[in-house]
């Protein structure tokens, strides 16, 4: 279960997030909606341990985001909207493997996992092509595969979509 408790983030005199609390149970799909500037991205960045909360905390997959950020990172898959952030000059498999290495996976584990993901996402044909030359959809699949290369326990994917009004 993910539990968010009175999470707040202050940027100077801007209160980006003011004491937000909610729970997301295992297997649940949870969406965060709000107008532009409401604090959605800031909330997700705190849950992904990319930003430290000003106050409050949260447990993600059972780990505290403030006290155990490394444990949180190894338990969640993060996929932000917009740019995929792939390294253009690396091949698809190199992009995915790099994140496997950052998650302390062995070469054998990485190889096996890429084979598995390539099959699921139907991307076997372009694994060895450079990411920069791929179509948008192909890039999105590689980015998705990269986000779950370490097989996150709770498969907590944080997909931050830009809202358009
Ligand atoms: N790094 C930062 N430094 C200063 N202020 C920030 C920073 N990041 C966000 N903010 C401010 O915090 C508030 C919340 O921003 P945030 O990006 O979380 O909103 P959002 O809900 O994701 O909006 P959108 O729907 O437009 O993506 C805004 O007022 C924004 O200007
Ligand atoms: Mg946003």
mmCIF file with all atom_site columns, N, CA and C and ligand atoms in Angstrom, residues 11 14 16 35-42 163, ligand 1:
data_model
loop_
_atom_site.group_PDB
_atom_site.id
_atom_site.type_symbol
_atom_site.label_atom_id
_atom_site.label_alt_id
_atom_site.label_comp_id
_atom_site.label_asym_id
_atom_site.label_entity_id
_atom_site.label_seq_id
_atom_site.pdbx_PDB_ins_code
_atom_site.Cartn_x
_atom_site.Cartn_y
_atom_site.Cartn_z
_atom_site.occupancy
_atom_site.B_iso_or_equiv
_atom_site.pdbx_formal_charge
_atom_site.auth_seq_id
_atom_site.auth_comp_id
_atom_site.auth_asym_id
_atom_site.auth_atom_id
_atom_site.pdbx_PDB_model_num
ATOM   1  N N   . UNK A 1 11  ? 8.203  26.259 -2.390  1.00 0.00 ? 11  UNK A N   1
ATOM   2  C CA  . UNK A 1 11  ? 9.312  26.816 -3.191  1.00 0.00 ? 11  UNK A CA  1
ATOM   3  C C   . UNK A 1 11  ? 9.356  28.303 -2.857  1.00 0.00 ? 11  UNK A C   1
ATOM   4  N N   . UNK A 1 14  ? 6.102  30.210 -2.564  1.00 0.00 ? 14  UNK A N   1
ATOM   5  C CA  . UNK A 1 14  ? 5.033  29.492 -3.285  1.00 0.00 ? 14  UNK A CA  1
ATOM   6  C C   . UNK A 1 14  ? 4.767  28.143 -2.612  1.00 0.00 ? 14  UNK A C   1
ATOM   7  N N   . UNK A 1 16  ? 3.611  24.976 -3.270  1.00 0.00 ? 16  UNK A N   1
ATOM   8  C CA  . UNK A 1 16  ? 3.296  24.130 -4.433  1.00 0.00 ? 16  UNK A CA  1
ATOM   9  C C   . UNK A 1 16  ? 2.359  22.992 -4.041  1.00 0.00 ? 16  UNK A C   1
ATOM   10 N N   . UNK A 1 35  ? -5.917 21.516 -11.743 1.00 0.00 ? 35  UNK A N   1
ATOM   11 C CA  . UNK A 1 35  ? -5.622 22.544 -12.752 1.00 0.00 ? 35  UNK A CA  1
ATOM   12 C C   . UNK A 1 35  ? -4.115 22.789 -12.857 1.00 0.00 ? 35  UNK A C   1
ATOM   13 N N   . UNK A 1 36  ? -3.723 23.520 -13.883 1.00 0.00 ? 36  UNK A N   1
ATOM   14 C CA  . UNK A 1 36  ? -2.307 23.804 -14.097 1.00 0.00 ? 36  UNK A CA  1
ATOM   15 C C   . UNK A 1 36  ? -1.726 24.504 -12.859 1.00 0.00 ? 36  UNK A C   1
ATOM   16 N N   . UNK A 1 37  ? -0.590 24.016 -12.406 1.00 0.00 ? 37  UNK A N   1
ATOM   17 C CA  . UNK A 1 37  ? 0.061  24.619 -11.244 1.00 0.00 ? 37  UNK A CA  1
ATOM   18 C C   . UNK A 1 37  ? -0.498 24.129 -9.913  1.00 0.00 ? 37  UNK A C   1
ATOM   19 N N   . UNK A 1 38  ? -1.386 23.139 -9.956  1.00 0.00 ? 38  UNK A N   1
ATOM   20 C CA  . UNK A 1 38  ? -2.018 22.652 -8.716  1.00 0.00 ? 38  UNK A CA  1
ATOM   21 C C   . UNK A 1 38  ? -1.041 21.884 -7.817  1.00 0.00 ? 38  UNK A C   1
ATOM   22 N N   . UNK A 1 39  ? 0.033  21.382 -8.411  1.00 0.00 ? 39  UNK A N   1
ATOM   23 C CA  . UNK A 1 39  ? 1.024  20.664 -7.602  1.00 0.00 ? 39  UNK A CA  1
ATOM   24 C C   . UNK A 1 39  ? 1.129  19.177 -7.896  1.00 0.00 ? 39  UNK A C   1
ATOM   25 N N   . UNK A 1 40  ? 0.565  18.730 -9.016  1.00 0.00 ? 40  UNK A N   1
ATOM   26 C CA  . UNK A 1 40  ? 0.584  17.298 -9.359  1.00 0.00 ? 40  UNK A CA  1
ATOM   27 C C   . UNK A 1 40  ? 2.013  16.794 -9.605  1.00 0.00 ? 40  UNK A C   1
ATOM   28 N N   . UNK A 1 41  ? 2.732  17.502 -10.494 1.00 0.00 ? 41  UNK A N   1
ATOM   29 C CA  . UNK A 1 41  ? 4.099  17.071 -10.811 1.00 0.00 ? 41  UNK A CA  1
ATOM   30 C C   . UNK A 1 41  ? 4.980  17.139 -9.568  1.00 0.00 ? 41  UNK A C   1
ATOM   31 N N   . UNK A 1 42  ? 4.821  18.183 -8.778  1.00 0.00 ? 42  UNK A N   1
ATOM   32 C CA  . UNK A 1 42  ? 5.617  18.316 -7.550  1.00 0.00 ? 42  UNK A CA  1
ATOM   33 C C   . UNK A 1 42  ? 5.335  17.144 -6.620  1.00 0.00 ? 42  UNK A C   1
ATOM   34 N N   . UNK A 1 163 ? -1.593 18.416 -18.359 1.00 0.00 ? 163 UNK A N   1
ATOM   35 C CA  . UNK A 1 163 ? -3.012 18.699 -18.588 1.00 0.00 ? 163 UNK A CA  1
ATOM   36 C C   . UNK A 1 163 ? -3.137 19.848 -19.585 1.00 0.00 ? 163 UNK A C   1
HETATM 37 N N1  . LIG B 2 .   ? 11.376 23.906 -9.162  1.00 0.00 ? 1   LIG B N1  1
HETATM 38 C C1  . LIG B 2 .   ? 10.457 24.836 -8.872  1.00 0.00 ? 1   LIG B C1  1
HETATM 39 N N2  . LIG B 2 .   ? 10.815 26.030 -8.359  1.00 0.00 ? 1   LIG B N2  1
HETATM 40 C C2  . LIG B 2 .   ? 9.874  26.953 -8.046  1.00 0.00 ? 1   LIG B C2  1
HETATM 41 N N3  . LIG B 2 .   ? 8.559  26.772 -8.190  1.00 0.00 ? 1   LIG B N3  1
HETATM 42 C C3  . LIG B 2 .   ? 8.148  25.604 -8.689  1.00 0.00 ? 1   LIG B C3  1
HETATM 43 C C4  . LIG B 2 .   ? 9.068  24.575 -9.068  1.00 0.00 ? 1   LIG B C4  1
HETATM 44 N N4  . LIG B 2 .   ? 8.361  23.515 -9.534  1.00 0.00 ? 1   LIG B N4  1
HETATM 45 C C5  . LIG B 2 .   ? 7.076  23.869 -9.472  1.00 0.00 ? 1   LIG B C5  1
HETATM 46 N N5  . LIG B 2 .   ? 6.948  25.115 -8.975  1.00 0.00 ? 1   LIG B N5  1
HETATM 47 C C6  . LIG B 2 .   ? 5.682  25.829 -8.717  1.00 0.00 ? 1   LIG B C6  1
HETATM 48 O O1  . LIG B 2 .   ? 4.853  24.984 -7.932  1.00 0.00 ? 1   LIG B O1  1
HETATM 49 C C7  . LIG B 2 .   ? 3.502  25.047 -8.338  1.00 0.00 ? 1   LIG B C7  1
HETATM 50 C C8  . LIG B 2 .   ? 3.008  23.659 -8.701  1.00 0.00 ? 1   LIG B C8  1
HETATM 51 O O2  . LIG B 2 .   ? 3.666  23.219 -9.906  1.00 0.00 ? 1   LIG B O2  1
HETATM 52 P P1  . LIG B 2 .   ? 3.478  21.779 -10.522 1.00 0.00 ? 1   LIG B P1  1
HETATM 53 O O3  . LIG B 2 .   ? 4.445  21.662 -11.636 1.00 0.00 ? 1   LIG B O3  1
HETATM 54 O O4  . LIG B 2 .   ? 3.578  20.780 -9.425  1.00 0.00 ? 1   LIG B O4  1
HETATM 55 O O5  . LIG B 2 .   ? 1.971  21.836 -11.030 1.00 0.00 ? 1   LIG B O5  1
HETATM 56 P P2  . LIG B 2 .   ? 1.128  20.782 -11.901 1.00 0.00 ? 1   LIG B P2  1
HETATM 57 O O6  . LIG B 2 .   ? -0.093 20.461 -11.094 1.00 0.00 ? 1   LIG B O6  1
HETATM 58 O O7  . LIG B 2 .   ? 1.979  19.650 -12.310 1.00 0.00 ? 1   LIG B O7  1
HETATM 59 O O8  . LIG B 2 .   ? 0.706  21.674 -13.152 1.00 0.00 ? 1   LIG B O8  1
HETATM 60 P P3  . LIG B 2 .   ? 0.496  21.280 -14.727 1.00 0.00 ? 1   LIG B P3  1
HETATM 61 O O9  . LIG B 2 .   ? -0.894 20.727 -14.851 1.00 0.00 ? 1   LIG B O9  1
HETATM 62 O O10 . LIG B 2 .   ? 0.608  22.593 -15.394 1.00 0.00 ? 1   LIG B O10 1
HETATM 63 O O11 . LIG B 2 .   ? 1.573  20.326 -15.117 1.00 0.00 ? 1   LIG B O11 1
HETATM 64 C C9  . LIG B 2 .   ? 3.463  26.062 -9.501  1.00 0.00 ? 1   LIG B C9  1
HETATM 65 O O12 . LIG B 2 .   ? 3.119  27.326 -8.965  1.00 0.00 ? 1   LIG B O12 1
HETATM 66 C C10 . LIG B 2 .   ? 4.895  26.083 -10.003 1.00 0.00 ? 1   LIG B C10 1
HETATM 67 O O13 . LIG B 2 .   ? 5.250  27.329 -10.556 1.00 0.00 ? 1   LIG B O13 1
#
